[in-house]
PDB file of C-alpha atoms in Angstrom:
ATOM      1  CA  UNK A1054       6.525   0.045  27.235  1.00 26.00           C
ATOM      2  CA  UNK A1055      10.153  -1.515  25.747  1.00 26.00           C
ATOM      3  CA  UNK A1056      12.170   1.527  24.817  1.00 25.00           C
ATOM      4  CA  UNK A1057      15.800   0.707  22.663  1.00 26.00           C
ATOM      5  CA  UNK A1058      18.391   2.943  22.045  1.00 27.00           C
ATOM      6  CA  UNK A1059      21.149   3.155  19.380  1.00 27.00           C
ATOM      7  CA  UNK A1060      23.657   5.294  18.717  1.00 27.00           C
ATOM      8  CA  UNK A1061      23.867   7.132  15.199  1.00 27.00           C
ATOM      9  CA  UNK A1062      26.850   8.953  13.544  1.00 27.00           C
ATOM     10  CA  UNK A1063      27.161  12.539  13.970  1.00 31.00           C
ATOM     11  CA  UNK A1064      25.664  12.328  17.589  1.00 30.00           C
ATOM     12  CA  UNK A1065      21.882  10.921  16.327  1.00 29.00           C
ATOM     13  CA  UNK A1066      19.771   8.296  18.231  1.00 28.00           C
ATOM     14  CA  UNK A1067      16.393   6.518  18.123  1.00 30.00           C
ATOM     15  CA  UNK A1068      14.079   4.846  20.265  1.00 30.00           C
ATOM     16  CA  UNK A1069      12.013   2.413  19.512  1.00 30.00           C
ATOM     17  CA  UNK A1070       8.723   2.089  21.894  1.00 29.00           C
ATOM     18  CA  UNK A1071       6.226  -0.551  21.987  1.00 26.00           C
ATOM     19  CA  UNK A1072       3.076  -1.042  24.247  1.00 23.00           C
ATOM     20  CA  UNK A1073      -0.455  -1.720  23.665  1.00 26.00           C
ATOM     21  CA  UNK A1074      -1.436   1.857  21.865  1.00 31.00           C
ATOM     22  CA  UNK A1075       2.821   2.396  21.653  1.00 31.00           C
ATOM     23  CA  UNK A1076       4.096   0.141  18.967  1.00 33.00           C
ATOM     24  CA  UNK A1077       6.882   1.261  16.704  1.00 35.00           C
ATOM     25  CA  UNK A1078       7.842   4.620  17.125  1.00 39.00           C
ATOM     26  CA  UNK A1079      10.990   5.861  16.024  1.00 42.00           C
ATOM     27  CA  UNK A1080      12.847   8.941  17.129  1.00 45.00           C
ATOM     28  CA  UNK A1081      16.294  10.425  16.490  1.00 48.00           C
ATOM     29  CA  UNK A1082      17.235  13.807  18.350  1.00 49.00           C
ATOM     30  CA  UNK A1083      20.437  15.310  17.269  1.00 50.00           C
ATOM     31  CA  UNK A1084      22.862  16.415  19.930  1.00 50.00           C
ATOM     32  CA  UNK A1085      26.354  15.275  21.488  1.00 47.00           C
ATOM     33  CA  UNK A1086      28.093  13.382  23.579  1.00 46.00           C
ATOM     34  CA  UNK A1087      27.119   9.835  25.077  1.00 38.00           C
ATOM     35  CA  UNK A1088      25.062  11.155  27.735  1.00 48.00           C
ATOM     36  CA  UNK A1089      22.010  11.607  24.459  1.00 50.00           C
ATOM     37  CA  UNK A1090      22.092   7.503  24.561  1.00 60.00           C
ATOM     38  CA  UNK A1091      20.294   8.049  28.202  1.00 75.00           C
ATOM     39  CA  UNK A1092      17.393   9.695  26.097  1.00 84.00           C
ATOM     40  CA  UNK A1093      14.034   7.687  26.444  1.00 84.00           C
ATOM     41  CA  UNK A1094      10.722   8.112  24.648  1.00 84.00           C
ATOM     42  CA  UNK A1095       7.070   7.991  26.013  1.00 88.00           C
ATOM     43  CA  UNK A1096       3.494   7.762  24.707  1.00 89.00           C
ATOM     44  CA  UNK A1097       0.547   9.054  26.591  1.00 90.00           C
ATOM     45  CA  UNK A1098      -1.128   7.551  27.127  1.00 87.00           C
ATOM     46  CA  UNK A1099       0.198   4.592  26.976  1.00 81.00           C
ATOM     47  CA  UNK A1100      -3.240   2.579  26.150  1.00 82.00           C
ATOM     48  CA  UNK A1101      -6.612   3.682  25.424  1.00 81.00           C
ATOM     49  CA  UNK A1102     -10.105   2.727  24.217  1.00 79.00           C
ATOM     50  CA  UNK A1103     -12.469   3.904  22.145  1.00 78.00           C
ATOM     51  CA  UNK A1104     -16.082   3.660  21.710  1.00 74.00           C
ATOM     52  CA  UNK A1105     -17.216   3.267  18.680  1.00 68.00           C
ATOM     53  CA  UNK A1106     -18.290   7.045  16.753  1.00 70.00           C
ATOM     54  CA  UNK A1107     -16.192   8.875  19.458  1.00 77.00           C
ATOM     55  CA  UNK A1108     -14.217  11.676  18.939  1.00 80.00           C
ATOM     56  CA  UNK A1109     -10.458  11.836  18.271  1.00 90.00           C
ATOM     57  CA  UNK A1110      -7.676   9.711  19.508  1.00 91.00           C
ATOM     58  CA  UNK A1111      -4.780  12.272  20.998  1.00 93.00           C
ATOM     59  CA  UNK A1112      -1.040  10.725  21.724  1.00 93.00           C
ATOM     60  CA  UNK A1113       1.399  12.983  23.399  1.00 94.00           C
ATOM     61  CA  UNK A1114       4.694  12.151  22.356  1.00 93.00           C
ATOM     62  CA  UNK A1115       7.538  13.280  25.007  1.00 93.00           C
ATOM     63  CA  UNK A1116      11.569  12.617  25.355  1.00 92.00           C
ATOM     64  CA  UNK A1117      12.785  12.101  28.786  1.00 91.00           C
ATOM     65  CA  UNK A1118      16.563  12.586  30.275  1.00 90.00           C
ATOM     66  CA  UNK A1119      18.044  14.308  26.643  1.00 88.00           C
ATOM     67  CA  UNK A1120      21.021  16.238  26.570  1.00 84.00           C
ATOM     68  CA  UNK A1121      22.205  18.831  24.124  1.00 81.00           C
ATOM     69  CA  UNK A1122      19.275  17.842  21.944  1.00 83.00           C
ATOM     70  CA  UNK A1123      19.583  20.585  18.741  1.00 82.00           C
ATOM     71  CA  UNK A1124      16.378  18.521  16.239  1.00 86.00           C
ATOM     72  CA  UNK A1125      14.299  16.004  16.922  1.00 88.00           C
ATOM     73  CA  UNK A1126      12.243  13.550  14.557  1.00 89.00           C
ATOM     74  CA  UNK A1127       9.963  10.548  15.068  1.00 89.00           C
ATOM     75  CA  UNK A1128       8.362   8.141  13.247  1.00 90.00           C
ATOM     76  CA  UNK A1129       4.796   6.316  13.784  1.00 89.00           C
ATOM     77  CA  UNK A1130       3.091   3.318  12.580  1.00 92.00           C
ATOM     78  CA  UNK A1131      -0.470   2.765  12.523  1.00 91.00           C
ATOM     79  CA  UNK A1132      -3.114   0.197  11.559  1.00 91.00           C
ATOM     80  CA  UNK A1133      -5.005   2.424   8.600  1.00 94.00           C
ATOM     81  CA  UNK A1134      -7.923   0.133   8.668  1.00 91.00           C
ATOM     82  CA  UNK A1135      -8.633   1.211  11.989  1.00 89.00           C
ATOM     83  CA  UNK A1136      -7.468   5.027  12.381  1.00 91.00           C
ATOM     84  CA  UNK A1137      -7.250   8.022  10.130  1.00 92.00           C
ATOM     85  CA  UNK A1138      -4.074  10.745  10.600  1.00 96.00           C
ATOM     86  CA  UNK A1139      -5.433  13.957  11.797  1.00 96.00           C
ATOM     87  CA  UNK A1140      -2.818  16.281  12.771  1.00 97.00           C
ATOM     88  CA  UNK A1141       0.297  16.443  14.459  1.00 97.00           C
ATOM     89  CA  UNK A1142       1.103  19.265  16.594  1.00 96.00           C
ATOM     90  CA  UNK A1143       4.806  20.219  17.445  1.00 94.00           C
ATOM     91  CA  UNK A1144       5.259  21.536  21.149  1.00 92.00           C
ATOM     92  CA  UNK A1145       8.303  23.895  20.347  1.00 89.00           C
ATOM     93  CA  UNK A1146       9.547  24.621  24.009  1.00 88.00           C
ATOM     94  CA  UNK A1147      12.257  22.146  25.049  1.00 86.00           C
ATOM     95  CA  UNK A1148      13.969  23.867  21.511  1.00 85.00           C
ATOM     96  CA  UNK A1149      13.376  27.678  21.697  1.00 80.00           C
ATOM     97  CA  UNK A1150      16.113  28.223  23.475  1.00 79.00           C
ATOM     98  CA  UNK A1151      18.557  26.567  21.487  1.00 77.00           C
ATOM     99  CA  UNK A1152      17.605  29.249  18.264  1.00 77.00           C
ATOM    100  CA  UNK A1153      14.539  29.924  16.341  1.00 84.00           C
ATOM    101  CA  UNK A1154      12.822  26.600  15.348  1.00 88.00           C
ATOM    102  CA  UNK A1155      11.730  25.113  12.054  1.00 89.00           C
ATOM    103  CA  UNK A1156       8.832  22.053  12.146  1.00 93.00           C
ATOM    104  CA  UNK A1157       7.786  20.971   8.816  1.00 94.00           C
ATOM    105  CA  UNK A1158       4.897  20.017   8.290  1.00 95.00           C
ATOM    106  CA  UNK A1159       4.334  16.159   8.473  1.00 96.00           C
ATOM    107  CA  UNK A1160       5.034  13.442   5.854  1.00 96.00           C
ATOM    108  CA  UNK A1161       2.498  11.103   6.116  1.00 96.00           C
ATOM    109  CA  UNK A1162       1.259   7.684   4.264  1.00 96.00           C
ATOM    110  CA  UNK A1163      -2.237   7.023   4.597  1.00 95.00           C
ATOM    111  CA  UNK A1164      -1.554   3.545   2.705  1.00 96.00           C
ATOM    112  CA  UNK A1165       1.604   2.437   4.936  1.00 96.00           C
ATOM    113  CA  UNK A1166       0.054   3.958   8.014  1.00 95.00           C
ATOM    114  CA  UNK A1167       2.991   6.169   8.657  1.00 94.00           C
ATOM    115  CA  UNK A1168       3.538   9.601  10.369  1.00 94.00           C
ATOM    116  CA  UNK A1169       7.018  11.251  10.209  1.00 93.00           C
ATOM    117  CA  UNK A1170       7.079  15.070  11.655  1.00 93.00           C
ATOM    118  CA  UNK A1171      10.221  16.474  13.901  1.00 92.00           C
ATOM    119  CA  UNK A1172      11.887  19.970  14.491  1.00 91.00           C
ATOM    120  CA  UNK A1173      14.608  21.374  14.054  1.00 87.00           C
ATOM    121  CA  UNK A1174      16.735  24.704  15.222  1.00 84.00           C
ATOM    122  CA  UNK A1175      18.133  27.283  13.134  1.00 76.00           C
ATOM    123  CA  UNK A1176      21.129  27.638  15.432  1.00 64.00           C
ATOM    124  CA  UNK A1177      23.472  25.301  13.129  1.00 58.00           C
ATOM    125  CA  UNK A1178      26.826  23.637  14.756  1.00 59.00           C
ATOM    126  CA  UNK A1179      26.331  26.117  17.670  1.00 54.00           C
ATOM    127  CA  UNK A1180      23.099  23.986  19.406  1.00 48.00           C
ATOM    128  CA  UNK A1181      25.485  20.912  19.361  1.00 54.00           C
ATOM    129  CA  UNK A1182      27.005  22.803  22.362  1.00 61.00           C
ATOM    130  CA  UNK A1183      24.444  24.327  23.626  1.00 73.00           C
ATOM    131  CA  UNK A1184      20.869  22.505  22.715  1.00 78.00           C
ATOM    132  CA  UNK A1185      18.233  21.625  24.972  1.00 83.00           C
ATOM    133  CA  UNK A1186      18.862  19.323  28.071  1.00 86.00           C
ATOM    134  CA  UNK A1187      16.082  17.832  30.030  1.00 90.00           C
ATOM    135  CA  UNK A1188      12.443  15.967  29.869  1.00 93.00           C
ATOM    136  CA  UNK A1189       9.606  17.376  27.795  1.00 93.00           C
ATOM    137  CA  UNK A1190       6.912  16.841  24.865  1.00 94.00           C
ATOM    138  CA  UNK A1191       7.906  16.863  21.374  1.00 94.00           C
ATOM    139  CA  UNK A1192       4.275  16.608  20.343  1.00 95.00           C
ATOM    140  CA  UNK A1193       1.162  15.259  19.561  1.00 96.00           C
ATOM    141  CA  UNK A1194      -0.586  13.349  17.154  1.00 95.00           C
ATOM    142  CA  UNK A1195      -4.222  13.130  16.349  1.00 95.00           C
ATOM    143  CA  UNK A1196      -5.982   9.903  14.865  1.00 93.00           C
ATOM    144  CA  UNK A1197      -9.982   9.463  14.113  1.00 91.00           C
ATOM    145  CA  UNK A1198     -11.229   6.207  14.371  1.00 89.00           C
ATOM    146  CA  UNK A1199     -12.128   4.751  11.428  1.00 87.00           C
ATOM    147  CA  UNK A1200     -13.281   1.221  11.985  1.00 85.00           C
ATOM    148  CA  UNK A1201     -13.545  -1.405  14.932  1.00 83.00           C
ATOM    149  CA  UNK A1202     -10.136  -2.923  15.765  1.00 83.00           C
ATOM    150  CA  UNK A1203      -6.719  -2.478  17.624  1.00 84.00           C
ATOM    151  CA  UNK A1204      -3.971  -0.230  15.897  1.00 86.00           C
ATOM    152  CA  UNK A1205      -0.774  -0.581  17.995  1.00 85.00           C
ATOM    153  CA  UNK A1206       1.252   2.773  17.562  1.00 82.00           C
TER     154      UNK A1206
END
């Protein structure tokens, strides 16, 4: 997996991962200081295959080496000819100590093959100070299969 890192205005970055079953994800995690461009995102797994009429497809999603991270957000692409979004569940513990924490639901495009979901804290300018340092899971997504085929994520 190829991870790339950017810096954004007002202390934002993203990630892009690629890998087999880890194609373009993006991810932007608010917090401070250059230190957040050490962030990197993961998939797991990394790769996996399906039988055909088996049951769900689950990717963990999970930032490594963050610091001060207040919100988080990521982006996935699928191949829609070959899975169906599920779900996408938001693991709220790297943030609950920032402030109480606010995860819309997810925006998703069937069509486009597109999942965007993230988190955020209620703690305001505060959590830029103070937000969550560390290695942990942001979440996971769910897929069904829908059709024989390779979807990079």
């Amino acid at each position: 997996m190829r991870v790339a890192v950017r810096a954004f205005r007002g202390g934002w970055i993203a990630a892009a991962a690629g890998a087999v079953l880890a194609g373009a994800v993006m991810i932007g995690v608010q917090g401070s200081g250059a230190s957040a461009l050490d962030a990197t995102l993961s998939l797991d797994p990394a790769s996996q295959t399906v039988p055909s009429g088996a049951g769900p497809i689950t990717v963990n999603v999970s930032i490594n080496n963050v610091t001060n991270m207040a919100a988080w957000e990521f982006s996935l692409m699928y191949d829609p000819g070959v899975l169906s979004f599920t779900s996408a569940t938001a693991d709220q513990t790297m943030l609950k100590p920032v402030g109480a924490v606010l995860c819309p639901a997810p925006i998703v495009d069937e069509t486009a093959g597109t999942v965007l979901f993230g988190c955020a804290t209620s703690a305001g300018e505060s959590a830029i100070d103070k937000g969550a340092d560390g290695s942990g899971k942001l979440g996971t997504v769910v897929f069904a299969p829908k059709a024989k085929g390779t979807s990079p994520l």
